Each structure stands twice: as structure tokens, then as C-alpha cells.
CSV table of C-alpha atoms in Angstrom, one decimal:
chain,number,residue,atom,x,y,z
A,958,MET,CA,96.5,106.5,91.2
A,959,ALA,CA,95.1,103.8,88.9
A,960,LEU,CA,95.2,100.2,89.8
A,961,ASP,CA,98.2,98.2,88.6
A,962,PRO,CA,96.8,96.5,85.5
A,963,ARG,CA,98.3,93.0,86.7
A,964,VAL,CA,96.1,93.3,89.7
A,965,GLU,CA,92.9,93.7,87.7
A,966,ARG,CA,94.0,90.8,85.2
A,967,GLY,CA,95.2,88.6,88.1
A,968,PHE,CA,92.4,88.9,90.5
A,969,GLY,CA,89.5,90.6,89.0
A,970,ASP,CA,88.1,87.6,87.4
A,971,SER,CA,89.2,84.9,89.9
A,972,ALA,CA,87.8,86.0,93.3
A,973,ASP,CA,86.0,82.6,93.8
A,974,LEU,CA,89.2,80.6,93.0
A,975,TYR,CA,91.2,83.0,95.3
A,976,GLU,CA,88.8,82.4,98.2
A,977,GLN,CA,88.7,78.7,97.6
A,978,SER,CA,92.4,78.0,97.4
A,979,ARG,CA,94.3,80.7,99.1
A,980,PRO,CA,95.2,80.0,102.8
A,981,GLY,CA,93.9,81.9,105.7
A,982,TRP,CA,95.6,83.5,108.6
A,983,PRO,CA,96.6,81.8,111.9
A,984,ALA,CA,94.7,83.4,114.9
A,985,ALA,CA,97.9,83.4,116.9
A,986,ALA,CA,99.6,85.7,114.4
A,987,VAL,CA,96.5,88.0,114.2
A,988,GLU,CA,96.1,88.1,118.0
A,989,ARG,CA,99.8,88.9,118.5
A,990,LEU,CA,99.7,91.6,115.8
A,991,LEU,CA,96.8,93.3,117.3
A,992,ARG,CA,98.4,93.2,120.9
A,993,GLU,CA,101.6,94.8,119.5
A,994,LEU,CA,99.5,97.5,117.8
A,995,GLY,CA,97.4,98.1,121.0
A,996,VAL,CA,94.2,97.1,119.2
A,997,GLY,CA,91.3,95.9,121.3
A,998,ALA,CA,87.5,95.4,121.4
A,999,SER,CA,86.7,99.2,121.1
A,1000,SER,CA,89.4,99.8,118.3
A,1001,THR,CA,88.8,100.6,114.6
A,1002,VAL,CA,90.8,98.7,112.2
A,1003,VAL,CA,91.3,99.1,108.4
A,1004,ASP,CA,91.9,95.8,106.4
A,1005,LEU,CA,93.5,97.5,103.2
A,1006,ALA,CA,93.4,95.5,100.1
A,1007,ALA,CA,91.1,93.1,101.7
A,1008,GLY,CA,90.5,90.7,98.9
A,1009,THR,CA,87.9,88.1,99.8
A,1010,GLY,CA,88.0,89.0,103.5
A,1011,LYS,CA,90.5,86.1,104.8
A,1012,LEU,CA,92.0,88.6,107.2
A,1013,THR,CA,88.7,90.5,107.7
A,1014,ARG,CA,86.9,87.4,109.2
A,1015,GLU,CA,89.8,87.1,111.7
A,1016,LEU,CA,89.6,90.8,112.7
A,1017,ARG,CA,85.8,91.0,113.1
A,1018,PRO,CA,85.6,89.2,116.4
A,1019,ARG,CA,88.7,91.0,117.7
A,1020,ALA,CA,88.1,94.8,117.2
A,1021,GLY,CA,85.1,97.1,117.6
A,1022,ARG,CA,85.0,98.3,114.0
A,1023,VAL,CA,86.7,96.8,111.0
A,1024,VAL,CA,86.6,98.4,107.6
A,1025,ALA,CA,87.5,96.3,104.7
A,1026,VAL,CA,88.8,98.4,101.8
A,1027,GLU,CA,88.9,96.8,98.4
A,1028,PRO,CA,89.0,98.2,94.9
A,1029,LEU,CA,87.9,95.1,92.9
A,1030,PRO,CA,84.0,94.6,92.8
A,1031,ALA,CA,84.4,90.9,92.4
A,1032,MET,CA,86.5,90.5,95.6
A,1033,ARG,CA,84.1,92.8,97.5
A,1034,ARG,CA,81.2,90.6,96.5
A,1035,GLU,CA,83.0,87.3,97.6
A,1036,LEU,CA,84.1,89.1,100.8
A,1037,LEU,CA,80.5,90.1,101.8
A,1038,ALA,CA,79.4,86.5,100.8
A,1039,ASN,CA,81.9,85.0,103.3
A,1040,VAL,CA,81.6,87.9,106.0
A,1041,PRO,CA,78.2,89.2,105.6
A,1042,ASP,CA,78.4,91.6,108.4
A,1043,ALA,CA,81.5,93.2,107.1
A,1044,GLU,CA,81.8,97.0,106.3
A,1045,ALA,CA,83.4,96.6,102.8
A,1046,VAL,CA,84.1,99.8,100.8
A,1047,ASP,CA,85.6,100.7,97.6
A,1048,GLY,CA,89.0,102.4,97.8
A,1049,THR,CA,92.7,102.0,97.1
A,1050,ALA,CA,95.8,102.5,99.1
A,1051,GLU,CA,96.3,106.0,97.7
A,1052,ALA,CA,92.6,106.9,98.3
A,1053,ILE,CA,91.3,105.3,101.5
A,1054,PRO,CA,87.7,106.5,102.0
A,1055,LEU,CA,88.2,107.3,105.7
A,1056,ALA,CA,88.7,110.6,107.7
A,1057,ASP,CA,92.0,111.7,109.0
A,1058,ALA,CA,93.2,109.7,112.2
A,1059,THR,CA,90.2,107.3,112.0
A,1060,ALA,CA,92.1,104.0,112.5
A,1061,ASP,CA,93.8,102.6,115.6
A,1062,GLY,CA,95.4,100.1,113.3
A,1063,LEU,CA,95.7,99.4,109.5
A,1064,LEU,CA,96.7,95.9,108.2
A,1065,VAL,CA,97.6,94.8,104.7
A,1066,ALA,CA,97.5,91.1,104.0
A,1067,GLU,CA,99.5,89.7,101.0
A,1068,ALA,CA,99.3,93.0,99.0
A,1069,PHE,CA,101.6,95.7,100.2
A,1070,HIS,CA,104.0,94.9,97.4
A,1071,TRP,CA,101.6,96.1,94.9
A,1072,PHE,CA,101.6,99.6,96.2
A,1073,ALA,CA,104.8,100.1,98.0
A,1074,THR,CA,105.1,103.8,97.3
A,1075,PRO,CA,105.5,107.0,99.3
A,1076,GLU,CA,102.2,108.2,98.2
A,1077,ALA,CA,100.5,105.1,99.5
A,1078,VAL,CA,102.3,105.3,103.0
A,1079,ALA,CA,101.4,109.1,103.1
A,1080,GLU,CA,97.7,108.1,102.7
A,1081,ILE,CA,97.9,105.3,105.4
A,1082,ALA,CA,99.7,107.7,107.7
A,1083,ARG,CA,96.8,110.1,107.2
A,1084,VAL,CA,94.2,107.5,108.2
A,1085,VAL,CA,96.0,106.0,111.3
A,1086,ARG,CA,95.9,108.1,114.3
A,1087,PRO,CA,99.3,109.1,116.3
A,1088,GLY,CA,100.0,106.1,118.4
A,1089,GLY,CA,98.2,103.6,116.2
A,1090,GLY,CA,100.0,101.2,114.0
A,1091,ILE,CA,100.5,99.4,110.8
A,1092,GLY,CA,100.8,95.5,110.1
A,1093,LEU,CA,101.9,94.0,106.9
A,1094,LEU,CA,101.4,90.2,106.6
A,1095,TRP,CA,102.6,87.7,104.0
A,1096,ASN,CA,102.0,83.8,104.0
A,1097,LEU,CA,105.4,82.3,102.9
A,1098,HIS,CA,105.6,78.6,101.6
A,1099,ASP,CA,107.8,76.7,104.0
A,1100,PHE,CA,108.7,73.6,102.3
A,1101,GLY,CA,111.6,71.3,102.4
A,1102,ASP,CA,113.4,69.6,99.4
A,1103,GLU,CA,110.6,67.4,98.2
A,1104,ALA,CA,111.2,65.9,94.9
A,1105,TRP,CA,107.7,66.9,93.6
A,1106,LEU,CA,108.5,70.6,94.4
A,1107,GLU,CA,111.4,70.4,92.2
A,1108,GLY,CA,109.4,69.0,89.4
A,1109,MET,CA,106.8,71.7,89.7
A,1110,GLY,CA,109.4,74.4,90.0
A,1111,THR,CA,111.0,73.2,86.7
A,1112,VAL,CA,107.6,73.2,85.0
A,1113,LEU,CA,106.8,76.8,86.1
A,1114,SER,CA,110.1,78.2,85.2
A,1115,GLN,CA,110.1,76.6,81.8
A,1116,ARG,CA,106.5,77.9,81.1
A,1117,LEU,CA,106.6,81.3,82.7
A,1118,GLY,CA,110.5,82.3,82.6
A,1119,PRO,CA,112.3,83.4,85.6
A,1120,GLU,CA,111.5,87.2,84.9
A,1121,LEU,CA,108.0,86.5,85.5
A,1122,ILE,CA,108.2,84.7,88.8
A,1123,SER,CA,107.9,87.0,91.7
A,1124,ALA,CA,110.4,86.4,94.5
A,1125,ASN,CA,110.8,87.7,97.9
A,1126,ARG,CA,108.3,90.5,97.7
A,1127,HIS,CA,107.8,90.3,101.4
A,1128,GLU,CA,111.5,91.3,102.0
A,1129,PRO,CA,112.0,94.7,103.5
A,1130,GLU,CA,114.4,95.8,100.9
A,1131,ASN,CA,111.6,95.6,98.4
A,1132,TRP,CA,109.1,97.7,100.2
A,1133,GLU,CA,110.7,99.5,103.2
A,1134,HIS,CA,112.0,102.3,101.1
A,1135,ALA,CA,108.3,103.6,100.8
A,1136,PHE,CA,108.4,104.4,104.5
A,1137,GLU,CA,111.6,106.7,104.4
A,1138,GLY,CA,110.6,110.0,106.0
A,1139,SER,CA,107.3,108.8,107.2
A,1140,PRO,CA,105.8,109.2,110.8
A,1141,PHE,CA,106.1,105.5,111.4
A,1142,THR,CA,108.7,103.8,113.7
A,1143,PRO,CA,111.2,101.2,112.4
A,1144,PHE,CA,109.4,97.9,111.7
A,1145,GLU,CA,109.6,95.0,114.1
A,1146,ARG,CA,109.0,91.3,112.7
A,1147,PHE,CA,107.7,87.9,113.9
A,1148,ASP,CA,106.7,84.7,112.2
A,1149,GLU,CA,104.0,82.2,112.9
A,1150,ARG,CA,103.9,78.7,111.4
A,1151,HIS,CA,100.7,77.0,110.2
A,1152,ALA,CA,99.5,74.6,107.5
A,1153,GLN,CA,96.9,74.3,104.8
A,1154,ARG,CA,95.5,70.8,103.9
A,1155,THR,CA,94.4,70.3,100.3
A,1156,ASP,CA,94.8,68.0,97.4
A,1157,ALA,CA,96.4,68.1,94.0
A,1158,THR,CA,93.7,70.0,92.4
A,1159,GLY,CA,93.5,72.4,95.1
A,1160,LEU,CA,97.3,73.2,95.1
A,1161,ILE,CA,97.0,73.7,91.3
A,1162,ALA,CA,94.0,76.0,91.8
A,1163,HIS,CA,96.1,77.9,94.2
A,1164,ILE,CA,99.0,78.4,91.7
A,1165,CYS,CA,96.4,79.6,89.3
A,1166,THR,CA,95.6,82.5,91.4
A,1167,TRP,CA,99.2,83.9,91.3
A,1168,SER,CA,98.9,87.0,89.2
A,1169,PHE,CA,101.7,86.0,86.5
A,1170,VAL,CA,99.9,82.7,85.9
A,1171,ARG,CA,96.5,84.5,85.5
A,1172,ALA,CA,98.1,86.7,82.9
A,1173,LEU,CA,98.8,83.8,80.7
A,1174,PRO,CA,96.5,83.3,77.6
A,1175,GLU,CA,94.0,80.6,78.5
A,1176,ALA,CA,95.4,77.9,76.3
A,1177,GLU,CA,98.8,78.3,77.8
A,1178,ARG,CA,97.4,78.3,81.3
A,1179,ALA,CA,95.5,75.1,80.5
A,1180,GLU,CA,98.8,73.5,79.3
A,1181,LEU,CA,100.6,74.6,82.5
A,1182,VAL,CA,97.8,73.0,84.6
A,1183,ALA,CA,98.0,69.7,82.8
A,1184,GLU,CA,101.8,69.6,83.2
A,1185,LEU,CA,101.7,70.4,86.9
A,1186,ASP,CA,98.9,68.0,87.5
A,1187,ALA,CA,101.1,65.2,85.9
A,1188,VAL,CA,104.1,66.0,88.0
A,1189,LEU,CA,102.0,66.0,91.2
A,1190,ARG,CA,100.3,62.7,90.4
A,1191,ARG,CA,103.7,61.2,89.4
A,1192,ASP,CA,105.9,62.5,92.1
A,1193,HIS,CA,103.7,63.3,95.2
A,1194,PRO,CA,103.4,60.4,97.7
A,1195,SER,CA,99.7,61.2,98.4
A,1196,PRO,CA,98.3,63.6,95.7
A,1197,ASN,CA,94.8,63.4,97.4
A,1198,ASP,CA,96.2,64.7,100.7
A,1199,VAL,CA,98.7,67.6,100.1
A,1200,VAL,CA,99.9,69.5,103.2
A,1201,LEU,CA,101.2,73.1,102.4
A,1202,PRO,CA,103.4,74.3,105.3
A,1203,TYR,CA,103.4,78.2,105.7
A,1204,ARG,CA,105.2,80.8,107.8
A,1205,THR,CA,103.0,83.8,108.3
A,1206,ARG,CA,105.5,86.7,108.3
A,1207,VAL,CA,104.3,89.8,110.0
A,1208,HIS,CA,106.0,93.3,110.0
A,1209,TRP,CA,104.6,96.0,112.4
A,1210,ALA,CA,105.3,99.5,113.3
A,1211,ARG,CA,103.6,102.3,115.4
A,1212,ARG,CA,102.7,105.8,114.0
A,1213,ARG,CA,104.5,108.5,116.1
């Protein structure tokens, strides 16, 4: 199956920006997930849709073999620059370049909503051995009702339109259907809180990695950046020290 063109447009030319501005994954969440899946120092783990390796680098010290599967060459180059000892291979969720029952665990960080199909789940089930497991991770913004957030939200909705703003892709009703009839047990879930410290420029760079923002024509994206910067510098109490609170949401299941 071909890549969703929004993935290629949104991430193919922004690997360095993604690496610099997206948050990582809290060690506590990764360690708990691996325990739930029975993954240890002698296990083989697949990091599917690995991107720039933000999860790969957390897995490398905790598993015997980590295979990072990523279809975009620019992302794989960035991954290898940051995790030089990684095993990074070209592949997609529908065509994972591993033999049957190879993996003790397969993890997907911030990406499963792009390929939530029965075909992808069947391929994942082929690669994961019976008794192994799958983990799906998303980083969710965990803000309160700060005024600067409301101002940024207004700018985004006016520029992008509500139909272009992805909402709640992490919610099971938007992806769990793909597992119907699969050999995986019902999913369980836990959350882990963490934070990323940046500044106004870093926050706007983060927003510019969102696929629907990357899809804007360059001139429109520049206007959006200028408007967001004006709101942040006007409304944020400390635009040079912006704390982004997150909840890492983890869903996991075992393969029967």
C-alpha cells in the first residue's frame, strides 16, 4: 500500500525540524510498557514508523535487538544521525521487512492513526510472535485554560479551518476497529505525565511539524507563523521559557 501523501508532504522535508521540536518519550512510560509486554534484555522489538528515532533511542538500552522501520529516507537519515548504532530499515506498516514471528514486541509512537487498517494489523500480527505484544503511544498536550492558548487556537482555526485540525486521533474509536477479528487481546491503557521546556520559537517550530500545517503553501505558512509569534509574545507571561505539559498515553495488548 502506498504511503498516505499527507505523510510525505508533512514529514518528508521536515525531519530536522521534527527532531528539534517534537517531545521525546518518558523513560517511565517506556519501561512500564516493556514490562507489560514481557520485553527484556534478550528481546527483539520493532519500532514501526520510527521517524527520527525518538522512541528508538529509549528502546536501544532496554532490548536485545531494536529494528526501526521507517519509510521516509530523510527520517531514516535523521534517525541514524541521532542513534548511530540503530538498525534502521525501509518499510511500511503493510510491508514490514521481517520474517514471521520475529518480534517479541512492536511499538508505534505517534503514528498508528496514519495506518489504522485491518491490512496493517494483519501484517503486525504476522511479525509479532504469539505471546508477544503491541504498544501504541501518543503524546497529548495537557494544558489548562491559559489565555495565550486560546489566542493561538483562534489563529489556527481561522487559518486552517476546523476540518483540517486533527482531533482525538489517539482515541480508540478512531483506530480500534482495525483490530476486529485480529489475534490481539483487548487493549489496556495507562498515562504518564511529563513536560518539554522550550521557547516561543520552539513551540511554533513544533506546530510547523503538524502535517496539516506543513501542507499549507509556503507563503500562508509564513503568515501563520508570524501571527502565532505575535500572540505568544503578547500573551505568554514568559515567551523565552515555555513549558509544554504532556500526557503520554499508552495502549497495549498481547498477541494470542
